Short mmCIF file of C-alpha atoms in Angstrom, two decimals:
data_model
loop_
_atom_site.label_atom_id
_atom_site.label_comp_id
_atom_site.label_asym_id
_atom_site.label_seq_id
_atom_site.Cartn_x
_atom_site.Cartn_y
_atom_site.Cartn_z
CA UNK A 255 -23.77 27.34 -1.92
CA UNK A 256 -20.48 25.45 -2.31
CA UNK A 257 -17.85 25.51 0.41
CA UNK A 258 -14.14 24.85 -0.05
CA UNK A 259 -12.38 22.11 1.88
CA UNK A 260 -8.62 22.62 1.71
CA UNK A 261 -6.71 19.37 2.21
CA UNK A 262 -2.93 19.21 2.54
CA UNK A 263 -1.98 15.67 1.50
CA UNK A 264 1.58 14.91 2.64
CA UNK A 265 3.23 11.63 1.64
CA UNK A 266 6.70 10.34 0.74
CA UNK A 267 5.80 8.99 -2.73
CA UNK A 268 3.25 9.66 -5.45
CA UNK A 269 3.08 8.09 -8.88
CA UNK A 270 3.71 8.92 -11.66
CA UNK A 271 6.62 10.94 -10.23
CA UNK A 272 7.99 8.39 -7.78
CA UNK A 273 6.88 4.95 -6.69
CA UNK A 274 8.89 2.57 -4.53
CA UNK A 275 5.95 0.70 -3.02
CA UNK A 276 2.33 0.95 -2.00
CA UNK A 277 2.69 4.52 -0.74
CA UNK A 278 3.36 5.59 -4.31
CA UNK A 279 0.12 3.96 -5.44
CA UNK A 280 -1.91 5.75 -2.77
CA UNK A 281 -0.15 9.09 -3.22
CA UNK A 282 -0.94 9.12 -6.91
CA UNK A 283 -4.42 7.61 -6.91
CA UNK A 284 -6.38 8.52 -3.75
CA UNK A 285 -6.11 12.31 -4.30
CA UNK A 286 -7.18 11.83 -7.91
CA UNK A 287 -10.14 9.70 -6.83
CA UNK A 288 -11.18 12.37 -4.33
CA UNK A 289 -10.89 15.05 -6.99
CA UNK A 290 -13.04 12.99 -9.36
CA UNK A 291 -15.85 12.26 -6.89
CA UNK A 292 -19.20 13.40 -8.35
CA UNK A 293 -20.52 16.68 -6.96
CA UNK A 294 -23.53 14.82 -5.61
CA UNK A 295 -21.20 12.91 -3.25
CA UNK A 296 -19.36 15.97 -1.90
CA UNK A 297 -22.07 18.63 -1.93
CA UNK A 298 -21.85 21.31 -0.59
CA UNK A 299 -18.06 20.94 -0.43
CA UNK A 300 -15.53 21.39 -3.19
CA UNK A 301 -12.21 19.70 -2.35
CA UNK A 302 -9.06 21.71 -3.00
CA UNK A 303 -6.22 19.26 -2.46
CA UNK A 304 -2.50 19.87 -2.64
CA UNK A 305 -0.29 16.78 -2.73
CA UNK A 306 3.19 17.44 -1.33
CA UNK A 307 6.16 15.07 -1.64
CA UNK A 308 9.95 15.48 -1.34
CA UNK A 309 11.84 16.45 -4.49
CA UNK A 310 13.70 13.13 -4.49
CA UNK A 311 16.95 12.67 -6.40
CA UNK A 312 15.28 10.10 -8.65
CA UNK A 313 12.65 12.62 -9.77
CA UNK A 314 15.45 15.04 -10.65
CA UNK A 315 17.37 12.36 -12.54
CA UNK A 316 14.25 11.48 -14.50
CA UNK A 317 14.00 15.17 -15.44
CA UNK A 318 10.30 15.41 -14.71
CA UNK A 319 9.19 18.89 -15.88
CA UNK A 320 8.61 21.31 -12.99
CA UNK A 321 8.12 25.01 -12.40
CA UNK A 322 9.30 26.96 -9.34
CA UNK A 323 6.58 28.11 -6.92
CA UNK A 324 8.08 29.65 -3.79
CA UNK A 325 11.13 29.71 -1.52
CA UNK A 326 11.17 30.23 2.24
CA UNK A 327 13.19 29.49 5.37
CA UNK A 328 12.64 26.62 7.83
CA UNK A 329 13.82 27.38 11.34
CA UNK A 330 16.04 24.95 13.20
CA UNK A 331 18.20 25.34 16.31
CA UNK A 332 21.21 25.14 13.97
CA UNK A 333 20.01 28.04 11.83
CA UNK A 334 17.63 28.59 8.96
CA UNK A 335 17.38 26.01 6.15
CA UNK A 336 16.15 27.15 2.74
CA UNK A 337 13.19 25.26 1.26
CA UNK A 338 12.42 25.52 -2.44
CA UNK A 339 9.05 24.33 -3.73
CA UNK A 340 8.29 23.31 -7.29
CA UNK A 341 5.09 22.25 -8.96
CA UNK A 342 5.19 19.15 -11.15
CA UNK A 343 3.89 19.70 -14.66
CA UNK A 344 1.99 17.16 -16.77
CA UNK A 345 0.13 15.65 -13.81
CA UNK A 346 -3.61 15.16 -13.36
CA UNK A 347 -3.69 17.07 -10.08
CA UNK A 348 -1.41 19.51 -8.27
CA UNK A 349 1.71 17.77 -6.92
CA UNK A 350 4.26 19.96 -5.19
CA UNK A 351 7.89 19.02 -4.63
CA UNK A 352 9.86 20.29 -1.64
CA UNK A 353 13.62 20.60 -1.94
CA UNK A 354 16.28 21.63 0.53
CA UNK A 355 19.67 20.57 1.82
CA UNK A 356 18.36 17.67 4.02
CA UNK A 357 16.53 16.20 1.01
CA UNK A 358 19.36 16.43 -1.50
CA UNK A 359 21.64 13.46 -2.26
CA UNK A 360 19.77 11.12 0.09
CA UNK A 361 18.00 8.73 -2.27
CA UNK A 362 14.30 8.12 -1.76
CA UNK A 363 14.99 6.15 1.40
CA UNK A 364 18.32 5.65 3.14
CA UNK A 365 19.71 2.72 5.10
CA UNK A 366 20.97 5.36 7.55
CA UNK A 367 18.01 6.21 9.79
CA UNK A 368 19.54 9.51 10.90
CA UNK A 369 19.64 10.72 7.28
CA UNK A 370 16.01 9.75 6.73
CA UNK A 371 14.87 11.22 10.05
CA UNK A 372 16.43 14.60 9.26
CA UNK A 373 15.18 14.51 5.67
CA UNK A 374 11.58 13.75 6.51
CA UNK A 375 11.46 15.99 9.60
CA UNK A 376 12.58 18.91 7.45
CA UNK A 377 10.14 17.89 4.71
CA UNK A 378 7.22 17.61 7.14
CA UNK A 379 7.80 21.05 8.66
CA UNK A 380 8.42 22.60 5.24
CA UNK A 381 5.10 21.18 3.99
CA UNK A 382 3.28 23.20 6.66
CA UNK A 383 5.34 26.33 6.01
CA UNK A 384 4.63 25.98 2.29
CA UNK A 385 0.94 26.58 3.05
CA UNK A 386 1.82 29.75 4.95
CA UNK A 387 4.12 30.92 2.15
CA UNK A 388 1.33 30.71 -0.45
CA UNK A 389 -1.34 31.96 2.00
CA UNK A 390 -3.44 28.79 1.65
CA UNK A 391 -4.95 27.65 4.94
CA UNK A 392 -5.52 23.89 5.12
CA UNK A 393 -8.69 22.69 6.82
CA UNK A 394 -7.16 19.23 7.13
CA UNK A 395 -3.66 17.80 7.16
CA UNK A 396 -3.67 14.23 5.84
CA UNK A 397 -0.27 12.65 6.54
CA UNK A 398 0.93 9.13 5.79
CA UNK A 399 3.22 6.74 7.68
CA UNK A 400 6.24 7.67 9.78
CA UNK A 401 7.84 9.86 7.11
CA UNK A 402 5.26 12.63 7.61
CA UNK A 403 4.51 12.14 11.31
CA UNK A 404 6.50 15.23 12.29
CA UNK A 405 3.96 17.36 10.38
CA UNK A 406 1.19 15.97 12.61
CA UNK A 407 3.22 16.66 15.77
CA UNK A 408 4.32 20.13 14.65
CA UNK A 409 0.73 21.08 13.88
CA UNK A 410 -0.41 19.98 17.34
CA UNK A 411 2.34 22.07 18.94
CA UNK A 412 1.62 25.33 17.12
CA UNK A 413 -2.08 25.54 16.43
CA UNK A 414 -3.00 26.72 19.93
CA UNK A 415 -1.16 30.01 19.31
CA UNK A 416 -0.62 30.14 15.54
CA UNK A 417 -3.76 31.68 14.04
CA UNK A 418 -2.86 30.47 10.54
CA UNK A 419 -3.24 26.81 11.59
CA UNK A 420 -5.68 27.25 14.48
CA UNK A 421 -8.55 25.57 12.57
CA UNK A 422 -6.48 22.83 10.89
CA UNK A 423 -7.31 19.25 11.93
CA UNK A 424 -5.18 16.17 11.27
CA UNK A 425 -5.62 12.66 9.91
CA UNK A 426 -2.75 10.18 10.20
CA UNK A 427 -2.90 7.11 7.96
CA UNK A 428 -0.90 4.02 8.96
CA UNK A 429 0.18 1.92 6.00
CA UNK A 430 2.66 -0.30 7.85
CA UNK A 431 2.90 0.06 11.63
CA UNK A 432 6.18 -1.88 12.24
CA UNK A 433 8.10 0.73 10.22
CA UNK A 434 8.31 3.48 12.85
CA UNK A 435 11.33 5.47 11.64
CA UNK A 436 14.62 6.01 13.47
CA UNK A 437 15.08 6.91 17.14
CA UNK A 438 16.95 10.22 16.92
CA UNK A 439 15.86 12.64 19.68
CA UNK A 440 18.69 15.00 18.79
CA UNK A 441 17.18 15.58 15.34
CA UNK A 442 13.73 16.19 16.79
CA UNK A 443 15.29 18.64 19.27
CA UNK A 444 17.04 20.47 16.42
CA UNK A 445 13.64 21.11 14.81
CA UNK A 446 11.92 21.83 18.16
CA UNK A 447 9.72 18.73 17.93
CA UNK A 448 8.47 17.35 21.26
CA UNK A 449 8.44 13.65 21.98
CA UNK A 450 5.19 11.72 22.39
CA UNK A 451 3.99 12.02 25.97
CA UNK A 452 1.02 9.66 26.32
CA UNK A 453 1.83 7.21 29.15
CA UNK A 454 0.43 4.31 27.10
CA UNK A 455 3.36 4.69 24.69
CA UNK A 456 6.49 3.04 26.14
CA UNK A 457 9.16 5.52 27.17
CA UNK A 458 11.78 4.04 24.86
CA UNK A 459 9.48 4.55 21.83
CA UNK A 460 8.44 8.15 22.43
CA UNK A 461 10.97 9.67 20.03
CA UNK A 462 10.01 7.41 17.14
CA UNK A 463 8.28 9.36 14.36
CA UNK A 464 5.41 6.86 14.26
CA UNK A 465 4.77 7.48 17.96
CA UNK A 466 4.64 11.24 17.34
CA UNK A 467 2.01 10.86 14.63
CA UNK A 468 -0.15 8.47 16.62
CA UNK A 469 -0.01 10.60 19.77
CA UNK A 470 -0.71 13.96 18.09
CA UNK A 471 -3.28 13.06 15.40
CA UNK A 472 -6.92 14.07 15.71
CA UNK A 473 -7.81 10.81 13.97
CA UNK A 474 -5.88 7.68 12.96
CA UNK A 475 -6.86 5.38 10.16
CA UNK A 476 -5.36 2.33 8.50
CA UNK A 477 -5.68 0.91 5.01
CA UNK A 478 -8.20 -1.82 5.88
CA UNK A 479 -10.87 -2.37 8.50
CA UNK A 480 -9.32 -5.62 9.73
CA UNK A 481 -5.84 -4.09 10.09
CA UNK A 482 -7.36 -1.32 12.23
CA UNK A 483 -8.57 -4.05 14.58
CA UNK A 484 -5.36 -6.09 14.40
CA UNK A 485 -3.04 -3.24 15.44
CA UNK A 486 -4.82 -3.10 18.80
CA UNK A 487 -3.67 -6.66 19.58
CA UNK A 488 -0.37 -7.77 21.08
CA UNK A 489 0.44 -9.75 17.93
CA UNK A 490 0.23 -6.77 15.56
CA UNK A 491 0.55 -3.68 17.77
CA UNK A 492 4.36 -3.41 17.75
CA UNK A 493 4.35 -1.77 21.17
CA UNK A 494 1.57 0.70 20.34
CA UNK A 495 -1.32 -1.64 21.15
CA UNK A 496 -2.05 -0.25 24.60
CA UNK A 497 -2.14 3.29 23.27
CA UNK A 498 -4.34 2.30 20.32
CA UNK A 499 -6.74 0.34 22.52
CA UNK A 500 -7.10 3.24 24.93
CA UNK A 501 -7.73 5.61 21.98
CA UNK A 502 -9.80 3.20 19.89
CA UNK A 503 -12.45 5.90 19.40
CA UNK A 504 -10.12 7.78 17.08
CA UNK A 505 -9.01 4.73 15.05
CA UNK A 506 -10.74 3.43 11.90
CA UNK A 507 -9.95 1.60 8.68
CA UNK A 508 -10.65 2.22 4.98
CA UNK A 509 -9.53 -0.29 2.37
CA UNK A 510 -7.30 1.04 -0.42
CA UNK A 511 -8.67 1.02 -3.92
CA UNK A 512 -6.96 0.61 -7.27
CA UNK A 513 -7.29 2.36 -10.61
CA UNK A 514 -9.37 -0.33 -12.32
CA UNK A 515 -8.55 0.90 -15.82
CA UNK A 516 -4.87 0.13 -15.20
CA UNK A 517 -5.66 -3.55 -14.64
CA UNK A 518 -7.78 -4.70 -17.56
CA UNK A 519 -7.02 -8.05 -19.21
CA UNK A 520 -9.17 -7.13 -22.22
CA UNK A 521 -6.83 -4.25 -23.08
CA UNK A 522 -3.50 -5.34 -21.58
CA UNK A 523 -0.75 -5.03 -24.21
CA UNK A 524 1.79 -7.34 -22.56
CA UNK A 525 -0.52 -10.38 -22.45
CA UNK A 526 -0.31 -13.16 -24.99
CA UNK A 527 -4.06 -12.96 -25.58
CA UNK A 528 -6.63 -10.51 -24.30
CA UNK A 529 -9.82 -11.74 -22.69
CA UNK A 530 -12.74 -10.60 -20.56
CA UNK A 531 -15.53 -12.14 -18.51
CA UNK A 532 -17.41 -12.67 -21.78
CA UNK A 533 -14.44 -14.32 -23.53
CA UNK A 534 -12.99 -16.21 -20.57
CA UNK A 535 -12.30 -19.30 -22.68
CA UNK A 536 -9.50 -17.29 -24.38
CA UNK A 537 -7.65 -17.03 -21.07
CA UNK A 538 -6.15 -20.52 -21.39
CA UNK A 539 -3.86 -19.27 -24.16
CA UNK A 540 -2.06 -17.11 -21.59
CA UNK A 541 -1.45 -20.14 -19.39
CA UNK A 542 -0.10 -22.21 -22.25
CA UNK A 543 2.20 -19.47 -23.52
CA UNK A 544 3.39 -18.69 -19.99
CA UNK A 545 4.31 -22.34 -19.46
CA UNK A 546 6.11 -22.30 -22.78
CA UNK A 547 7.93 -19.02 -22.01
CA UNK A 548 9.32 -20.43 -18.75
CA UNK A 549 9.98 -23.96 -20.02
CA UNK A 550 7.30 -25.70 -18.01
CA UNK A 551 5.34 -28.65 -19.42
CA UNK A 552 2.19 -27.35 -21.11
CA UNK A 553 -0.65 -28.89 -19.13
CA UNK A 554 -4.11 -27.33 -19.11
CA UNK A 555 -5.43 -29.54 -16.31
CA UNK A 556 -2.46 -29.04 -13.98
CA UNK A 557 -3.06 -26.19 -11.57
CA UNK A 558 -0.56 -23.35 -12.06
CA UNK A 559 0.22 -21.46 -8.85
CA UNK A 560 1.92 -18.07 -9.03
CA UNK A 561 3.60 -15.95 -6.33
CA UNK A 562 4.51 -12.32 -7.03
CA UNK A 563 6.10 -9.77 -4.72
CA UNK A 564 8.80 -8.97 -2.21
CA UNK A 565 10.49 -12.04 -0.79
CA UNK A 566 10.35 -11.12 2.89
CA UNK A 567 9.37 -12.85 6.10
CA UNK A 568 6.23 -10.70 6.21
CA UNK A 569 5.05 -12.02 2.84
CA UNK A 570 5.23 -15.64 4.00
CA UNK A 571 6.75 -17.13 0.83
CA UNK A 572 8.45 -19.74 3.02
CA UNK A 573 5.09 -21.08 4.23
CA UNK A 574 3.92 -22.00 0.75
CA UNK A 575 7.30 -23.36 -0.30
CA UNK A 576 7.27 -25.81 2.60
CA UNK A 577 3.60 -26.64 1.97
CA UNK A 578 4.38 -27.49 -1.66
CA UNK A 579 7.06 -29.93 -0.53
CA UNK A 580 4.36 -31.67 1.50
CA UNK A 581 2.02 -31.70 -1.51
CA UNK A 582 4.25 -33.67 -3.86
CA UNK A 583 1.45 -36.23 -4.13
CA UNK A 584 -0.68 -33.71 -6.04
CA UNK A 585 -0.31 -32.40 -9.59
CA UNK A 586 0.77 -28.74 -9.58
CA UNK A 587 3.19 -26.21 -11.07
CA UNK A 588 4.37 -22.89 -9.68
CA UNK A 589 6.10 -19.74 -10.95
CA UNK A 590 7.66 -17.45 -8.33
CA UNK A 591 8.62 -13.87 -9.25
CA UNK A 592 10.30 -11.34 -6.98
CA UNK A 593 13.37 -10.31 -5.03
CA UNK A 594 14.07 -9.76 -1.37
CA UNK A 595 15.74 -11.35 1.62
CA UNK A 596 18.57 -13.67 0.71
CA UNK A 597 17.27 -16.55 2.83
CA UNK A 598 13.83 -16.44 1.17
CA UNK A 599 15.38 -16.27 -2.29
CA UNK A 600 17.49 -19.32 -1.51
CA UNK A 601 14.42 -21.17 -0.19
CA UNK A 602 12.57 -20.51 -3.45
CA UNK A 603 15.57 -21.50 -5.57
CA UNK A 604 15.95 -24.74 -3.61
CA UNK A 605 12.33 -25.60 -4.45
CA UNK A 606 13.18 -25.11 -8.13
CA UNK A 607 16.08 -27.52 -7.78
CA UNK A 608 13.92 -30.12 -6.03
CA UNK A 609 11.13 -29.93 -8.62
CA UNK A 610 12.79 -28.88 -11.90
CA UNK A 611 9.78 -29.99 -13.96
CA UNK A 612 7.29 -28.10 -11.77
CA UNK A 613 8.89 -24.92 -10.38
CA UNK A 614 10.38 -21.77 -11.86
CA UNK A 615 11.87 -19.03 -9.68
CA UNK A 616 12.59 -15.67 -11.32
CA UNK A 617 14.62 -13.41 -9.02
CA UNK A 618 13.89 -10.00 -10.51
CA UNK A 619 11.39 -7.18 -10.69
CA UNK A 620 9.51 -7.60 -13.96
CA UNK A 621 6.14 -5.88 -14.20
CA UNK A 622 5.22 -7.19 -17.68
CA UNK A 623 5.89 -10.75 -16.50
CA UNK A 624 3.88 -10.15 -13.32
CA UNK A 625 0.89 -9.17 -15.44
CA UNK A 626 1.30 -12.30 -17.53
CA UNK A 627 1.39 -14.33 -14.31
CA UNK A 628 -1.92 -12.81 -13.20
CA UNK A 629 -3.38 -13.56 -16.64
CA UNK A 630 -1.97 -17.08 -17.01
CA UNK A 631 -1.84 -18.41 -13.46
CA UNK A 632 -4.77 -20.31 -12.02
CA UNK A 633 -4.13 -19.45 -8.37
CA UNK A 634 -2.23 -16.62 -6.69
CA UNK A 635 -0.53 -17.60 -3.41
CA UNK A 636 -0.43 -14.69 -0.95
CA UNK A 637 0.42 -16.15 2.49
CA UNK A 638 1.36 -12.87 4.19
CA UNK A 639 1.89 -13.04 7.93
CA UNK A 640 0.35 -9.58 8.03
CA UNK A 641 -0.92 -7.42 5.19
CA UNK A 642 -2.29 -3.94 6.03
CA UNK A 643 -4.10 -3.80 2.68
CA UNK A 644 -2.47 -5.61 -0.22
CA UNK A 645 -2.98 -4.96 -3.91
CA UNK A 646 -1.89 -8.19 -5.63
CA UNK A 647 -5.00 -10.07 -4.49
CA UNK A 648 -7.23 -7.40 -6.06
CA UNK A 649 -5.34 -7.40 -9.34
CA UNK A 650 -5.26 -11.20 -9.54
CA UNK A 651 -9.03 -11.43 -9.08
CA UNK A 652 -9.63 -8.93 -11.89
CA UNK A 653 -7.51 -11.20 -14.10
CA UNK A 654 -9.36 -14.37 -13.06
CA UNK A 655 -6.42 -15.68 -11.01
CA UNK A 656 -7.98 -16.91 -7.77
CA UNK A 657 -6.18 -15.97 -4.52
CA UNK A 658 -5.21 -18.25 -1.66
CA UNK A 659 -4.25 -16.05 1.27
CA UNK A 660 -3.86 -15.74 5.01
CA UNK A 661 -6.93 -14.13 6.60
CA UNK A 662 -5.18 -10.97 7.77
CA UNK A 663 -5.66 -7.25 7.15
CA UNK A 664 -6.83 -6.27 3.70
CA UNK A 665 -6.69 -9.87 2.47
CA UNK A 666 -9.52 -10.82 4.82
CA UNK A 667 -11.46 -7.71 3.76
CA UNK A 668 -11.23 -8.33 0.00
CA UNK A 669 -11.34 -12.13 -0.42
CA UNK A 670 -14.54 -14.11 0.16
CA UNK A 671 -14.01 -17.70 1.32
CA UNK A 672 -16.52 -20.52 0.58
CA UNK A 673 -17.10 -21.15 4.30
CA UNK A 674 -18.30 -17.57 4.86
CA UNK A 675 -19.77 -16.90 1.42
CA UNK A 676 -21.02 -20.23 0.02
CA UNK A 677 -22.65 -18.53 -2.97
CA UNK A 678 -20.32 -15.58 -3.50
CA UNK A 679 -16.80 -16.84 -2.77
CA UNK A 680 -13.88 -15.42 -4.74
CA UNK A 681 -10.88 -17.13 -3.14
CA UNK A 682 -9.59 -19.19 -0.24
CA UNK A 683 -8.40 -18.06 3.19
CA UNK A 684 -6.51 -19.75 6.01
CA UNK A 685 -6.61 -18.41 9.54
CA UNK A 686 -3.08 -18.86 10.89
CA UNK A 687 0.25 -18.11 9.20
CA UNK A 688 1.72 -21.59 9.49
CA UNK A 689 2.64 -24.32 7.02
CA UNK A 690 -0.18 -26.73 7.83
CA UNK A 691 -2.85 -24.04 7.44
CA UNK A 692 -1.36 -22.88 4.13
CA UNK A 693 -1.18 -26.48 2.89
CA UNK A 694 -4.82 -27.07 3.85
CA UNK A 695 -5.98 -24.02 1.88
CA UNK A 696 -3.82 -24.88 -1.13
CA UNK A 697 -5.13 -28.46 -1.22
CA UNK A 698 -8.65 -27.11 -0.94
CA UNK A 699 -8.10 -24.77 -3.90
CA UNK A 700 -6.78 -27.64 -6.06
CA UNK A 701 -9.87 -29.67 -5.19
CA UNK A 702 -12.12 -26.83 -6.36
CA UNK A 703 -9.99 -26.41 -9.51
CA UNK A 704 -10.84 -29.97 -10.55
CA UNK A 705 -14.45 -28.90 -11.18
CA UNK A 706 -13.78 -26.64 -14.14
CA UNK A 707 -17.41 -25.52 -14.58
CA UNK A 708 -17.54 -24.33 -10.98
CA UNK A 709 -14.05 -22.84 -11.28
CA UNK A 710 -15.24 -20.75 -14.23
CA UNK A 711 -17.98 -19.32 -12.02
CA UNK A 712 -15.44 -18.44 -9.31
CA UNK A 713 -13.38 -16.61 -11.94
CA UNK A 714 -16.40 -14.69 -13.20
CA UNK A 715 -17.30 -13.56 -9.70
CA UNK A 716 -13.70 -12.52 -9.01
CA UNK A 717 -13.40 -10.58 -12.27
CA UNK A 718 -16.60 -8.69 -11.52
CA UNK A 719 -15.37 -7.39 -8.15
CA UNK A 720 -15.33 -3.62 -7.78
CA UNK A 721 -12.04 -2.51 -6.22
CA UNK A 722 -12.24 1.01 -7.62
CA UNK A 723 -11.17 3.98 -5.54
CA UNK A 724 -14.57 5.69 -5.72
CA UNK A 725 -16.13 3.81 -2.80
CA UNK A 726 -13.07 4.27 -0.59
CA UNK A 727 -12.61 7.90 -1.69
CA UNK A 728 -16.19 8.63 -0.60
CA UNK A 729 -15.40 7.09 2.81
CA UNK A 730 -12.29 9.28 3.06
CA UNK A 731 -14.33 12.35 2.19
CA UNK A 732 -16.88 11.46 4.87
CA UNK A 733 -14.02 10.97 7.33
CA UNK A 734 -12.54 14.35 6.36
CA UNK A 735 -15.91 15.97 7.07
CA UNK A 736 -16.34 14.29 10.45
CA UNK A 737 -12.79 15.25 11.56
CA UNK A 738 -13.22 18.81 10.41
CA UNK A 739 -16.51 19.22 12.27
CA UNK A 740 -15.26 17.61 15.50
CA UNK A 741 -14.32 19.81 18.42
#
C-alpha cells in the first residue's frame, strides 16, 4: 500500500521562473527528477513535493502566468505582515510563489544585506505558514543555502509544542558555504528567531543565517561528496569547520545532476554542425567555424582552450592566464567568455593584448556562444580554487570538450584523471590551486592532444558519462527516508 511523503522544498530560485545561478538549476531540476523517479525506486512511498520560492520582481516583470492560492498573516514583533501565495502555471511541477512587503521591490538579491535578511527571513517563515494555511503537513523540510536557513531554525523552535509541525524533519543543503548571509540580529529578533547556540560556532557568527541552518538542521548535505569532506577542514570551513567536524555524523554529500536532454550536441540548434559519439569526426567543423567567428587562425592541430563562467577569484581564471604566459613555447589558442570582478577581467584582456593571434576575451554573458565553445573547444579550463559541485565540467564532457580542473569539490568527483583511472580517464586534474600546478596539467593535456587517436577515445568516454539527475535523485530520496525515520 502506497504511503505519501510530503516534502516542502524551499529555495531562492527555480528555473524556468527565475535563475541567477546554480540554485536556479537545482530548484527547477531536482524536484522534477524526484517526481519522475520510477515507482520501483520509491515504493511504497509516493512523493508529494511543493517547491516554494519568493515572488521576485523579475518574475512579475516577465509576467509569468500565476493563480492566487491563499493569503495569511506572518507575525513579527512590529505587527502582522500579509503574505500572498500564488501558484505558477505552465510548469512541470507545483511551484508556489510567496509575496509580501519584504519581498517587493528588492530585486532577486540585494547588495544591502539588511534588505536580503529581512526578505528571506519573512519568506522562510511564510513558507512554513503556507503549509498550515492549506492544511498540508510536510514530513520533511528541504531548505537550501542561507536564504532559507530561517525556515530550518523556526521549525526547530516550534515543533516541540506545535502539533502541526511536530513530525516534520529538516534537511539543509549547502551549495556555497562562504555565503552566509548578513549579520542582523535585530531582524532575527523582529521575527522571534533565536541565534545559533552550539559552542563550536564562534560567538560572532551565531546570528548569520548559515549558522542558524547548520545548527538547527536534522541533517546537512552538500552538493558533492568531496565538498562535504572539504568543509570540515580549516581551508574550506569558513569558521564552521569545528562545528561540522563535531557533527560529522549528520553531514553527507550528493553530487548535483543535470538535465541531459538540455545538453545534447546532436540536437543543439545554436551549433555550427551537430554531432554525436557516432559522428565525432563532424565536431571539427565547430572548431573551425568558432575560430573563424572570433577571428582566430583556423588551425585543426592547434589545441583550442576555452574558459566559460564568472570571472571571480574563486573560479581561478588568473591561475590559467599566468600559466599560459609561461607556456608561450607551446602551440595553443584560447577563448575566454564571462564577466565578473574588474581585476580578473583586466587580467584576461591583458592576455589578449599580449597574444593577439592566440587569445580572444569576450566580456559578456552569452549562452549560445558558451554552447559553441563547448562544442568547438578542445579543452575546458576550470581552475576553481573551490567548487562545491560545478556544472560546466559535466556539460563540456558531454560535448567532447575535455576538462582540465583543480581537484576540488564536485570537479574531483566528476572528472577521472589518467593517474587514478588509466583506462577510464575523462580529463585532467591538478591538486593545488597555484600557477605551477595548473601549468603542469595544461601541458599534460596538450601532450595527450597530440595523439589524436587516443584523444578521440578520451572524447568518447567523456561523452558517454551519465550525469543525469536520476542517480542523485534516488540518493536524495533515500536520504529523505533515513531522515524521516530517524528519532
